[in-house]
Amino acid sequence: MSISVVVLGRDEHLVRQIEGYRGELIVVRVCDDAAEAIAACTAGAVDVLLVSERALMPPMEQVDQLTVQRTMVALLDPKPERTAAVPGLVEIQDTVGMVELEALITQALVGLSQEATEREPGSTTAQGSGAGREGSIVCFWGSPGSPGRSTVALNYAVEAAVAGLSVVLLDADTYAASLAIQLGLMDESASIAQMCRVVDSGSRDPARLRSACLAVEVAESTLMVATGIPRASRWPEVRAAALRRAALTLRAHHDLVVLDVAPYIELDEQLSFDTQAPQRNAVTVEMLQCADEVFMVVAADSLGIPRALRAIDELEEKVPGIEVKIIFNKVSSGNSGHGPKRRILEAWERFGPTHPVVGFLPNDNPNCHAAILAGSPLVEIAPKSSLRSEIRSLAGIKSSDSPAKGKTRRLAKNL
């Protein structure tokens, strides 16, 4: 089986070596600049972009574009980095022989194919770059209309941290990030944007990713928090592919990564002639696809349930293969009548899809408002509230131990 190669850089000696070897590698084009090479790879469905020197290396955004279409990038360098920082990119010693070059490229193509398979919705194949431990990614999503998604995600992460798990909470809502506000953090640095810049630099070092986070002490436990962008206009700073790699790397080194994402999943490029343009909602779609478990938070009232039904229809149409678990939030007799759980289940079974219902969270406005006002989670404001108890059950925490009410929280420095 032949492997088509586009060579970036006028290295005539390299081209002669490949053609003289007469192996599986076939040079289909030689390009002078990155833009020409990317266009050639995109138009011709090329297997490999072979970059002859580091100075010609295209930016990570373009490497991502090639990876999506299963074109790998091989960089020849005097001092290559042996650790694969980015899937689809391999660095090779520039003095390597043709036999080893062909073997390394073939191996990298196999790895890229496996990576593409893992990206398919529903895949349970382990991803990430860590060794030894493998956590999970839990994503909280919901329809537009403030169903309480961020509040549930925050307290879910806090309860897991209090139970002794190593937890990272990512605010990936590119429309209305709120976790920093709910934790009383005056942070304008946008940790997730910093993470994307780390990944775009070619690094997947978990220590560098953690250094972008804030260590928040909650009820004598520590929760790593990656704050969101403070202004929605900064959404282009959060690249979906880069954030996905950051989340997978963190998952490989922590027990749990909790994602809070925006409700919108329509891809902007469908409305544009420029298919390479940044996509406003790509972060949400990418996080839903890479998550091990997706919870959909639904407001349990006459507005929230119809909105959720329409959102699920849109999800199944535009991002097929995502299995969501339903959490009904703000459950009360005032919203649903006498016997609210029974009435909600009856309505859902009659009109709703087959996605399982895994939780009913009570409407606890007083404690939620008090928590936001204090910039603290429920474990510090209302440790014995029924809402906190239900979220603990949702997180699979059975211990009945509760910290004393009024426990304060301190913000630690970036690690």
mmCIF file of C-alpha atoms in Angstrom:
data_model
loop_
_atom_site.group_PDB
_atom_site.id
_atom_site.type_symbol
_atom_site.label_atom_id
_atom_site.label_comp_id
_atom_site.label_asym_id
_atom_site.label_seq_id
_atom_site.Cartn_x
_atom_site.Cartn_y
_atom_site.Cartn_z
ATOM 1 C CA MET A 1 0.000 0.000 0.000
ATOM 2 C CA SER A 2 1.467 3.336 -1.062
ATOM 3 C CA ILE A 3 1.660 6.362 1.239
ATOM 4 C CA SER A 4 1.243 9.720 -0.491
ATOM 5 C CA VAL A 5 3.559 12.447 0.795
ATOM 6 C CA VAL A 6 3.641 16.221 0.377
ATOM 7 C CA VAL A 7 7.086 17.629 1.195
ATOM 8 C CA LEU A 8 7.167 21.120 2.721
ATOM 9 C CA GLY A 9 10.501 22.774 1.935
ATOM 10 C CA ARG A 10 12.758 22.645 -1.107
ATOM 11 C CA ASP A 11 14.984 19.833 0.163
ATOM 12 C CA GLU A 12 16.014 18.174 -3.086
ATOM 13 C CA HIS A 13 18.255 15.666 -1.295
ATOM 14 C CA LEU A 14 15.311 14.449 0.819
ATOM 15 C CA VAL A 15 13.076 14.090 -2.224
ATOM 16 C CA ARG A 16 15.761 12.159 -4.125
ATOM 17 C CA GLN A 17 16.236 9.862 -1.134
ATOM 18 C CA ILE A 18 12.523 9.041 -0.946
ATOM 19 C CA GLU A 19 12.190 8.485 -4.678
ATOM 20 C CA GLY A 20 15.409 6.465 -4.857
ATOM 21 C CA TYR A 21 14.354 4.212 -1.992
ATOM 22 C CA ARG A 22 11.324 3.009 -3.991
ATOM 23 C CA GLY A 23 9.389 1.998 -0.914
ATOM 24 C CA GLU A 24 5.822 2.779 0.170
ATOM 25 C CA LEU A 25 6.421 6.547 0.377
ATOM 26 C CA ILE A 26 5.486 8.415 -2.810
ATOM 27 C CA VAL A 27 6.144 12.153 -3.135
ATOM 28 C CA VAL A 28 3.143 13.735 -4.850
ATOM 29 C CA ARG A 29 4.144 17.376 -4.419
ATOM 30 C CA VAL A 30 6.897 19.642 -3.093
ATOM 31 C CA CYS A 31 5.792 22.996 -1.640
ATOM 32 C CA ASP A 32 7.664 26.132 -0.620
ATOM 33 C CA ASP A 33 5.343 27.451 2.099
ATOM 34 C CA ALA A 34 2.899 26.094 4.648
ATOM 35 C CA ALA A 35 -0.232 27.579 3.046
ATOM 36 C CA GLU A 36 0.515 25.851 -0.266
ATOM 37 C CA ALA A 37 1.249 22.554 1.480
ATOM 38 C CA ILE A 38 -1.948 22.673 3.575
ATOM 39 C CA ALA A 39 -4.002 23.405 0.453
ATOM 40 C CA ALA A 40 -2.348 20.508 -1.394
ATOM 41 C CA CYS A 41 -3.029 18.105 1.468
ATOM 42 C CA THR A 42 -6.647 19.243 1.813
ATOM 43 C CA ALA A 43 -7.400 19.037 -1.897
ATOM 44 C CA GLY A 44 -5.639 15.749 -2.565
ATOM 45 C CA ALA A 45 -6.429 13.683 0.549
ATOM 46 C CA VAL A 46 -2.703 13.183 1.205
ATOM 47 C CA ASP A 47 -1.494 10.736 3.857
ATOM 48 C CA VAL A 48 1.561 12.633 5.140
ATOM 49 C CA LEU A 49 2.826 16.201 5.246
ATOM 50 C CA LEU A 50 6.597 15.886 5.628
ATOM 51 C CA VAL A 51 8.137 19.123 6.971
ATOM 52 C CA SER A 52 11.832 19.361 6.199
ATOM 53 C CA GLU A 53 12.710 21.885 8.955
ATOM 54 C CA ARG A 54 11.124 23.327 12.101
ATOM 55 C CA ALA A 55 11.060 26.895 10.769
ATOM 56 C CA LEU A 56 8.480 25.802 8.164
ATOM 57 C CA MET A 57 6.228 24.064 10.680
ATOM 58 C CA PRO A 58 2.561 25.178 10.280
ATOM 59 C CA PRO A 59 0.644 26.368 13.382
ATOM 60 C CA MET A 60 -1.258 23.885 15.516
ATOM 61 C CA GLU A 61 -4.602 25.081 14.157
ATOM 62 C CA GLN A 62 -3.609 23.807 10.719
ATOM 63 C CA VAL A 63 -2.184 20.596 12.161
ATOM 64 C CA ASP A 64 -5.610 20.020 13.722
ATOM 65 C CA GLN A 65 -7.293 20.516 10.359
ATOM 66 C CA LEU A 66 -5.029 17.904 8.797
ATOM 67 C CA THR A 67 -5.566 15.502 11.695
ATOM 68 C CA VAL A 68 -9.338 15.650 11.223
ATOM 69 C CA GLN A 69 -8.940 14.461 7.629
ATOM 70 C CA ARG A 70 -6.409 11.817 8.778
ATOM 71 C CA THR A 71 -3.331 13.460 7.305
ATOM 72 C CA MET A 72 -0.395 13.170 9.681
ATOM 73 C CA VAL A 73 2.450 15.674 9.973
ATOM 74 C CA ALA A 74 6.056 14.459 10.203
ATOM 75 C CA LEU A 75 8.740 16.980 11.197
ATOM 76 C CA LEU A 76 12.419 16.331 10.467
ATOM 77 C CA ASP A 77 14.574 18.027 13.098
ATOM 78 C CA PRO A 78 18.133 17.717 14.473
ATOM 79 C CA LYS A 79 16.734 17.506 18.026
ATOM 80 C CA PRO A 80 13.282 15.935 17.805
ATOM 81 C CA GLU A 81 10.983 15.595 20.809
ATOM 82 C CA ARG A 82 10.352 11.905 21.206
ATOM 83 C CA THR A 83 7.219 12.401 23.268
ATOM 84 C CA ALA A 84 4.181 12.773 21.013
ATOM 85 C CA ALA A 85 2.783 16.098 22.179
ATOM 86 C CA VAL A 86 0.000 16.181 19.617
ATOM 87 C CA PRO A 87 -1.817 13.256 17.973
ATOM 88 C CA GLY A 88 -1.114 13.311 14.254
ATOM 89 C CA LEU A 89 2.318 14.943 14.701
ATOM 90 C CA VAL A 90 5.572 13.009 14.904
ATOM 91 C CA GLU A 91 9.086 14.427 15.148
ATOM 92 C CA ILE A 92 11.893 12.438 13.500
ATOM 93 C CA GLN A 93 15.658 12.802 13.519
ATOM 94 C CA ASP A 94 16.643 14.504 10.260
ATOM 95 C CA THR A 95 19.512 12.033 9.685
ATOM 96 C CA VAL A 96 17.262 8.977 9.823
ATOM 97 C CA GLY A 97 17.514 6.393 7.063
ATOM 98 C CA MET A 98 14.694 5.732 4.632
ATOM 99 C CA VAL A 99 13.856 2.338 6.123
ATOM 100 C CA GLU A 100 13.348 3.798 9.598
ATOM 101 C CA LEU A 101 11.597 6.891 8.211
ATOM 102 C CA GLU A 102 9.044 4.727 6.418
ATOM 103 C CA ALA A 103 8.523 2.589 9.538
ATOM 104 C CA LEU A 104 8.005 5.618 11.790
ATOM 105 C CA ILE A 105 5.551 7.223 9.376
ATOM 106 C CA THR A 106 3.610 3.966 8.993
ATOM 107 C CA GLN A 107 3.416 3.570 12.777
ATOM 108 C CA ALA A 108 2.249 7.167 13.190
ATOM 109 C CA LEU A 109 -0.464 6.684 10.551
ATOM 110 C CA VAL A 110 -1.768 3.669 12.457
ATOM 111 C CA GLY A 111 -1.848 5.736 15.658
ATOM 112 C CA LEU A 112 -3.676 8.552 13.893
ATOM 113 C CA SER A 113 -6.278 6.104 12.598
ATOM 114 C CA GLN A 114 -6.801 4.771 16.134
ATOM 115 C CA GLU A 115 -7.125 8.346 17.450
ATOM 116 C CA ALA A 116 -9.790 9.078 14.834
ATOM 117 C CA THR A 117 -11.663 5.935 15.894
ATOM 118 C CA GLU A 118 -11.531 6.985 19.548
ATOM 119 C CA ARG A 119 -13.076 10.325 18.608
ATOM 120 C CA GLU A 120 -16.203 8.582 17.362
ATOM 121 C CA PRO A 121 -19.182 9.168 19.705
ATOM 122 C CA GLY A 122 -19.700 6.304 22.132
ATOM 123 C CA SER A 123 -16.106 5.069 21.951
ATOM 124 C CA THR A 124 -14.801 3.869 25.309
ATOM 125 C CA THR A 125 -11.184 3.456 24.219
ATOM 126 C CA ALA A 126 -8.776 5.117 26.617
ATOM 127 C CA GLN A 127 -7.443 8.440 25.456
ATOM 128 C CA GLY A 128 -4.924 10.911 26.786
ATOM 129 C CA SER A 129 -1.211 10.983 27.370
ATOM 130 C CA GLY A 130 -0.909 9.970 30.994
ATOM 131 C CA ALA A 131 0.421 6.748 32.407
ATOM 132 C CA GLY A 132 -0.668 4.703 35.377
ATOM 133 C CA ARG A 133 -4.053 6.224 36.150
ATOM 134 C CA GLU A 134 -7.090 7.001 34.077
ATOM 135 C CA GLY A 135 -9.965 9.081 35.367
ATOM 136 C CA SER A 136 -13.200 10.084 33.704
ATOM 137 C CA ILE A 137 -14.686 13.152 32.058
ATOM 138 C CA VAL A 138 -18.190 14.187 33.103
ATOM 139 C CA CYS A 139 -19.938 16.881 31.076
ATOM 140 C CA PHE A 140 -22.951 18.923 32.208
ATOM 141 C CA TRP A 141 -25.081 20.230 29.359
ATOM 142 C CA GLY A 142 -28.612 21.578 29.035
ATOM 143 C CA SER A 143 -31.025 23.482 26.857
ATOM 144 C CA PRO A 144 -31.028 27.307 26.767
ATOM 145 C CA GLY A 145 -32.914 28.982 29.587
ATOM 146 C CA SER A 146 -30.798 28.627 32.766
ATOM 147 C CA PRO A 147 -31.827 25.146 33.942
ATOM 148 C CA GLY A 148 -29.168 25.299 36.685
ATOM 149 C CA ARG A 149 -26.428 23.474 34.791
ATOM 150 C CA SER A 150 -23.495 25.423 36.268
ATOM 151 C CA THR A 151 -24.774 25.137 39.835
ATOM 152 C CA VAL A 152 -25.131 21.369 39.528
ATOM 153 C CA ALA A 153 -21.724 20.978 37.823
ATOM 154 C CA LEU A 154 -19.988 23.031 40.505
ATOM 155 C CA ASN A 155 -21.498 21.202 43.457
ATOM 156 C CA TYR A 156 -20.994 17.809 41.769
ATOM 157 C CA ALA A 157 -17.283 18.571 41.421
ATOM 158 C CA VAL A 158 -17.077 19.883 44.982
ATOM 159 C CA GLU A 159 -18.714 16.772 46.434
ATOM 160 C CA ALA A 160 -16.312 14.533 44.535
ATOM 161 C CA ALA A 161 -13.367 16.563 45.845
ATOM 162 C CA VAL A 162 -14.689 16.439 49.419
ATOM 163 C CA ALA A 163 -14.992 12.657 49.037
ATOM 164 C CA GLY A 164 -11.259 12.497 48.386
ATOM 165 C CA LEU A 165 -11.080 12.405 44.593
ATOM 166 C CA SER A 166 -8.631 14.433 42.556
ATOM 167 C CA VAL A 167 -10.957 16.757 40.603
ATOM 168 C CA VAL A 168 -10.512 19.421 37.946
ATOM 169 C CA LEU A 169 -13.487 21.663 37.113
ATOM 170 C CA LEU A 170 -13.426 23.344 33.678
ATOM 171 C CA ASP A 171 -15.723 26.233 32.817
ATOM 172 C CA ALA A 172 -16.055 25.658 29.060
ATOM 173 C CA ASP A 173 -19.143 27.839 28.617
ATOM 174 C CA THR A 174 -18.084 30.271 25.875
ATOM 175 C CA TYR A 175 -21.294 32.306 26.198
ATOM 176 C CA ALA A 176 -21.790 32.925 29.898
ATOM 177 C CA ALA A 177 -19.027 31.552 32.097
ATOM 178 C CA SER A 178 -20.118 31.699 35.737
ATOM 179 C CA LEU A 179 -18.099 29.288 37.880
ATOM 180 C CA ALA A 180 -15.566 31.924 38.932
ATOM 181 C CA ILE A 181 -18.423 34.128 40.127
ATOM 182 C CA GLN A 182 -20.098 31.272 41.991
ATOM 183 C CA LEU A 183 -16.840 30.553 43.798
ATOM 184 C CA GLY A 184 -16.212 34.215 44.567
ATOM 185 C CA LEU A 185 -13.055 34.339 42.429
ATOM 186 C CA MET A 186 -12.003 37.662 40.964
ATOM 187 C CA ASP A 187 -10.188 36.121 38.034
ATOM 188 C CA GLU A 188 -9.817 37.670 34.580
ATOM 189 C CA SER A 189 -7.070 35.369 33.343
ATOM 190 C CA ALA A 190 -9.375 32.785 31.710
ATOM 191 C CA SER A 191 -7.659 29.527 32.628
ATOM 192 C CA ILE A 192 -9.143 27.580 29.717
ATOM 193 C CA ALA A 193 -7.674 30.101 27.260
ATOM 194 C CA GLN A 194 -4.292 29.635 28.942
ATOM 195 C CA MET A 195 -4.657 25.862 28.592
ATOM 196 C CA CYS A 196 -5.353 26.208 24.885
ATOM 197 C CA ARG A 197 -2.227 28.302 24.475
ATOM 198 C CA VAL A 198 -0.167 25.653 26.287
ATOM 199 C CA VAL A 199 -1.473 22.914 24.005
ATOM 200 C CA ASP A 200 -1.033 25.064 20.896
ATOM 201 C CA SER A 201 2.617 25.506 21.867
ATOM 202 C CA GLY A 202 2.998 21.759 21.340
ATOM 203 C CA SER A 203 2.985 20.742 25.001
ATOM 204 C CA ARG A 204 0.815 18.246 26.833
ATOM 205 C CA ASP A 205 2.677 18.542 30.113
ATOM 206 C CA PRO A 206 0.057 18.090 32.864
ATOM 207 C CA ALA A 207 2.081 20.305 35.206
ATOM 208 C CA ARG A 208 1.827 23.223 32.767
ATOM 209 C CA LEU A 209 -1.905 22.645 32.377
ATOM 210 C CA ARG A 210 -2.419 22.508 36.137
ATOM 211 C CA SER A 211 -0.437 25.723 36.561
ATOM 212 C CA ALA A 212 -3.141 27.510 34.571
ATOM 213 C CA CYS A 213 -5.762 26.397 37.103
ATOM 214 C CA LEU A 214 -6.613 27.836 40.489
ATOM 215 C CA ALA A 215 -6.430 25.614 43.555
ATOM 216 C CA VAL A 216 -9.561 26.331 45.596
ATOM 217 C CA GLU A 217 -9.864 25.024 49.152
ATOM 218 C CA VAL A 218 -13.394 23.844 49.856
ATOM 219 C CA ALA A 219 -14.351 22.235 53.163
ATOM 220 C CA GLU A 220 -10.751 21.183 53.883
ATOM 221 C CA SER A 221 -10.387 19.719 50.385
ATOM 222 C CA THR A 222 -8.752 21.131 47.262
ATOM 223 C CA LEU A 223 -10.510 21.560 43.943
ATOM 224 C CA MET A 224 -8.636 22.559 40.793
ATOM 225 C CA VAL A 225 -10.685 25.127 38.843
ATOM 226 C CA ALA A 226 -10.069 26.279 35.280
ATOM 227 C CA THR A 227 -12.004 29.516 35.010
ATOM 228 C CA GLY A 228 -13.853 30.482 31.854
ATOM 229 C CA ILE A 229 -13.521 33.513 29.636
ATOM 230 C CA PRO A 230 -14.821 36.634 31.433
ATOM 231 C CA ARG A 231 -16.257 38.119 28.230
ATOM 232 C CA ALA A 232 -18.109 36.209 25.539
ATOM 233 C CA SER A 233 -16.231 38.157 22.853
ATOM 234 C CA ARG A 234 -13.094 36.205 23.761
ATOM 235 C CA TRP A 235 -14.514 32.897 22.503
ATOM 236 C CA PRO A 236 -11.976 32.584 19.619
ATOM 237 C CA GLU A 237 -9.238 32.148 22.254
ATOM 238 C CA VAL A 238 -10.756 28.789 23.242
ATOM 239 C CA ARG A 239 -10.045 26.323 20.455
ATOM 240 C CA ALA A 240 -12.097 23.158 20.613
ATOM 241 C CA ALA A 241 -9.350 20.730 19.581
ATOM 242 C CA ALA A 242 -6.835 22.264 21.999
ATOM 243 C CA LEU A 243 -9.272 22.205 24.918
ATOM 244 C CA ARG A 244 -10.145 18.612 24.127
ATOM 245 C CA ARG A 245 -6.485 17.608 24.326
ATOM 246 C CA ALA A 246 -6.124 19.493 27.596
ATOM 247 C CA ALA A 247 -9.169 17.731 29.072
ATOM 248 C CA LEU A 248 -7.915 14.302 27.989
ATOM 249 C CA THR A 249 -4.470 14.983 29.437
ATOM 250 C CA LEU A 250 -5.980 16.096 32.744
ATOM 251 C CA ARG A 251 -8.201 13.021 32.788
ATOM 252 C CA ALA A 252 -5.119 10.837 32.529
ATOM 253 C CA HIS A 253 -3.693 12.405 35.700
ATOM 254 C CA HIS A 254 -6.806 13.042 37.816
ATOM 255 C CA ASP A 255 -9.750 10.995 39.025
ATOM 256 C CA LEU A 256 -12.381 13.285 37.572
ATOM 257 C CA VAL A 257 -12.639 16.154 35.086
ATOM 258 C CA VAL A 258 -15.966 18.024 35.260
ATOM 259 C CA LEU A 259 -17.030 20.178 32.298
ATOM 260 C CA ASP A 260 -19.625 22.934 32.277
ATOM 261 C CA VAL A 261 -20.515 23.765 28.666
ATOM 262 C CA ALA A 262 -22.810 26.148 26.796
ATOM 263 C CA PRO A 263 -26.205 24.918 25.557
ATOM 264 C CA TYR A 264 -25.715 25.694 21.862
ATOM 265 C CA ILE A 265 -24.482 23.012 19.449
ATOM 266 C CA GLU A 266 -25.164 24.536 16.032
ATOM 267 C CA LEU A 267 -21.865 24.850 14.166
ATOM 268 C CA ASP A 268 -21.288 28.292 12.721
ATOM 269 C CA GLU A 269 -19.390 27.002 9.705
ATOM 270 C CA GLN A 270 -22.641 25.588 8.362
ATOM 271 C CA LEU A 271 -23.708 29.204 7.870
ATOM 272 C CA SER A 272 -20.456 30.289 6.234
ATOM 273 C CA PHE A 273 -18.680 29.708 2.940
ATOM 274 C CA ASP A 274 -15.380 29.622 4.839
ATOM 275 C CA THR A 275 -15.231 26.060 6.183
ATOM 276 C CA GLN A 276 -11.937 26.772 7.999
ATOM 277 C CA ALA A 277 -13.414 29.632 10.041
ATOM 278 C CA PRO A 278 -13.503 29.268 13.857
ATOM 279 C CA GLN A 279 -16.728 27.749 15.124
ATOM 280 C CA ARG A 280 -18.459 29.487 18.007
ATOM 281 C CA ASN A 281 -20.105 26.337 19.338
ATOM 282 C CA ALA A 282 -17.369 23.846 18.477
ATOM 283 C CA VAL A 283 -16.191 23.743 22.109
ATOM 284 C CA THR A 284 -19.548 22.414 23.308
ATOM 285 C CA VAL A 285 -19.718 19.811 20.541
ATOM 286 C CA GLU A 286 -16.128 18.683 21.132
ATOM 287 C CA MET A 287 -16.596 18.391 24.902
ATOM 288 C CA LEU A 288 -19.797 16.393 24.470
ATOM 289 C CA GLN A 289 -18.011 14.001 22.149
ATOM 290 C CA CYS A 290 -14.967 13.444 24.360
ATOM 291 C CA ALA A 291 -16.885 13.037 27.649
ATOM 292 C CA ASP A 292 -17.259 9.627 29.249
ATOM 293 C CA GLU A 293 -20.584 10.647 30.787
ATOM 294 C CA VAL A 294 -22.977 13.430 29.776
ATOM 295 C CA PHE A 295 -25.633 14.780 32.143
ATOM 296 C CA MET A 296 -28.388 16.937 30.711
ATOM 297 C CA VAL A 297 -29.817 19.295 33.323
ATOM 298 C CA VAL A 298 -33.520 19.984 32.697
ATOM 299 C CA ALA A 299 -35.595 22.596 34.492
ATOM 300 C CA ALA A 300 -38.612 20.689 35.815
ATOM 301 C CA ASP A 301 -41.317 23.106 34.691
ATOM 302 C CA SER A 302 -43.610 23.779 31.755
ATOM 303 C CA LEU A 303 -40.880 25.759 29.955
ATOM 304 C CA GLY A 304 -37.829 23.684 30.763
ATOM 305 C CA ILE A 305 -39.167 20.308 29.656
ATOM 306 C CA PRO A 306 -40.296 21.366 26.133
ATOM 307 C CA ARG A 307 -37.000 23.177 25.675
ATOM 308 C CA ALA A 308 -35.143 20.034 26.689
ATOM 309 C CA LEU A 309 -37.097 17.903 24.231
ATOM 310 C CA ARG A 310 -36.244 20.241 21.377
ATOM 311 C CA ALA A 311 -32.574 20.358 22.463
ATOM 312 C CA ILE A 312 -32.359 16.548 22.483
ATOM 313 C CA ASP A 313 -33.857 16.377 18.989
ATOM 314 C CA GLU A 314 -31.243 18.864 17.797
ATOM 315 C CA LEU A 315 -28.476 16.937 19.543
ATOM 316 C CA GLU A 316 -29.486 13.649 17.916
ATOM 317 C CA GLU A 317 -29.653 15.332 14.526
ATOM 318 C CA LYS A 318 -26.406 17.304 14.616
ATOM 319 C CA VAL A 319 -24.220 15.299 17.001
ATOM 320 C CA PRO A 320 -25.504 11.726 16.730
ATOM 321 C CA GLY A 321 -24.294 9.033 19.090
ATOM 322 C CA ILE A 322 -24.215 11.078 22.309
ATOM 323 C CA GLU A 323 -25.911 9.252 25.184
ATOM 324 C CA VAL A 324 -27.216 11.682 27.799
ATOM 325 C CA LYS A 325 -28.533 11.082 31.297
ATOM 326 C CA ILE A 326 -31.380 13.305 32.398
ATOM 327 C CA ILE A 327 -31.323 15.280 35.654
ATOM 328 C CA PHE A 328 -34.515 17.146 36.507
ATOM 329 C CA ASN A 329 -33.641 20.264 38.464
ATOM 330 C CA LYS A 330 -35.782 22.696 40.480
ATOM 331 C CA VAL A 331 -38.384 20.015 41.212
ATOM 332 C CA SER A 332 -41.272 21.327 43.315
ATOM 333 C CA SER A 333 -45.037 21.011 43.649
ATOM 334 C CA GLY A 334 -45.306 24.672 42.644
ATOM 335 C CA ASN A 335 -43.822 23.863 39.234
ATOM 336 C CA SER A 336 -45.345 20.446 38.586
ATOM 337 C CA GLY A 337 -48.293 20.048 40.939
ATOM 338 C CA HIS A 338 -48.883 17.468 43.662
ATOM 339 C CA GLY A 339 -46.502 14.505 43.433
ATOM 340 C CA PRO A 340 -43.995 16.302 41.163
ATOM 341 C CA LYS A 341 -41.686 13.345 40.529
ATOM 342 C CA ARG A 342 -44.532 11.113 39.388
ATOM 343 C CA ARG A 343 -46.000 13.814 37.165
ATOM 344 C CA ILE A 344 -42.633 14.617 35.601
ATOM 345 C CA LEU A 345 -41.920 10.962 34.892
ATOM 346 C CA GLU A 346 -45.357 10.472 33.352
ATOM 347 C CA ALA A 347 -44.846 13.469 31.067
ATOM 348 C CA TRP A 348 -41.341 12.384 30.143
ATOM 349 C CA GLU A 349 -42.373 8.801 29.351
ATOM 350 C CA ARG A 350 -45.215 10.091 27.205
ATOM 351 C CA PHE A 351 -43.397 12.768 25.223
ATOM 352 C CA GLY A 352 -39.719 12.345 25.964
ATOM 353 C CA PRO A 353 -36.980 10.240 24.398
ATOM 354 C CA THR A 354 -35.616 7.029 25.859
ATOM 355 C CA HIS A 355 -32.677 8.627 27.667
ATOM 356 C CA PRO A 356 -32.611 7.508 31.318
ATOM 357 C CA VAL A 357 -33.650 9.781 34.162
ATOM 358 C CA VAL A 358 -31.000 9.582 36.905
ATOM 359 C CA GLY A 359 -31.894 12.358 39.320
ATOM 360 C CA PHE A 360 -34.502 14.726 40.731
ATOM 361 C CA LEU A 361 -33.016 17.794 42.384
ATOM 362 C CA PRO A 362 -35.336 19.814 44.622
ATOM 363 C CA ASN A 363 -36.002 23.495 44.091
ATOM 364 C CA ASP A 364 -33.927 25.142 46.816
ATOM 365 C CA ASN A 365 -33.777 28.800 45.820
ATOM 366 C CA PRO A 366 -32.965 30.214 49.296
ATOM 367 C CA ASN A 367 -29.821 28.106 49.720
ATOM 368 C CA CYS A 368 -28.752 28.550 46.094
ATOM 369 C CA HIS A 369 -29.091 32.314 46.365
ATOM 370 C CA ALA A 370 -27.198 32.320 49.648
ATOM 371 C CA ALA A 371 -24.409 30.235 48.100
ATOM 372 C CA ILE A 372 -24.009 32.619 45.160
ATOM 373 C CA LEU A 373 -24.095 35.636 47.452
ATOM 374 C CA ALA A 374 -21.351 34.118 49.614
ATOM 375 C CA GLY A 375 -19.323 32.815 46.669
ATOM 376 C CA SER A 376 -19.371 29.318 48.156
ATOM 377 C CA PRO A 377 -20.782 25.889 47.276
ATOM 378 C CA LEU A 378 -23.602 24.212 49.157
ATOM 379 C CA VAL A 379 -21.212 22.133 51.267
ATOM 380 C CA GLU A 380 -20.188 25.331 53.073
ATOM 381 C CA ILE A 381 -23.516 27.176 53.080
ATOM 382 C CA ALA A 382 -26.103 24.435 53.547
ATOM 383 C CA PRO A 383 -24.360 21.107 54.256
ATOM 384 C CA LYS A 384 -27.593 19.431 55.387
ATOM 385 C CA SER A 385 -29.829 20.675 52.571
ATOM 386 C CA SER A 386 -31.800 18.170 50.532
ATOM 387 C CA LEU A 387 -30.331 19.594 47.316
ATOM 388 C CA ARG A 388 -26.810 18.862 48.472
ATOM 389 C CA SER A 389 -27.869 15.361 49.506
ATOM 390 C CA GLU A 390 -29.292 14.629 46.046
ATOM 391 C CA ILE A 391 -26.169 15.924 44.291
ATOM 392 C CA ARG A 392 -24.035 13.709 46.540
ATOM 393 C CA SER A 393 -26.128 10.727 45.490
ATOM 394 C CA LEU A 394 -25.762 11.746 41.857
ATOM 395 C CA ALA A 395 -21.985 11.734 42.293
ATOM 396 C CA GLY A 396 -22.174 8.279 43.849
ATOM 397 C CA ILE A 397 -21.088 9.441 47.302
ATOM 398 C CA LYS A 398 -22.753 7.476 50.066
ATOM 399 C CA SER A 399 -20.955 8.876 53.118
ATOM 400 C CA SER A 400 -23.211 10.869 55.442
ATOM 401 C CA ASP A 401 -20.358 12.888 56.942
ATOM 402 C CA SER A 402 -20.918 16.627 56.537
ATOM 403 C CA PRO A 403 -18.539 19.467 57.355
ATOM 404 C CA ALA A 404 -19.685 22.115 59.757
ATOM 405 C CA LYS A 405 -21.854 24.856 58.329
ATOM 406 C CA GLY A 406 -20.082 28.114 57.716
ATOM 407 C CA LYS A 407 -16.714 26.559 56.867
ATOM 408 C CA THR A 408 -14.737 29.149 54.974
ATOM 409 C CA ARG A 409 -12.809 28.699 51.767
ATOM 410 C CA ARG A 410 -9.446 30.132 50.800
ATOM 411 C CA LEU A 411 -8.042 30.521 47.345
ATOM 412 C CA ALA A 412 -4.612 29.020 46.869
ATOM 413 C CA LYS A 413 -2.134 30.255 44.322
ATOM 414 C CA ASN A 414 -1.807 28.802 40.851
ATOM 415 C CA LEU A 415 0.095 25.572 41.026
#
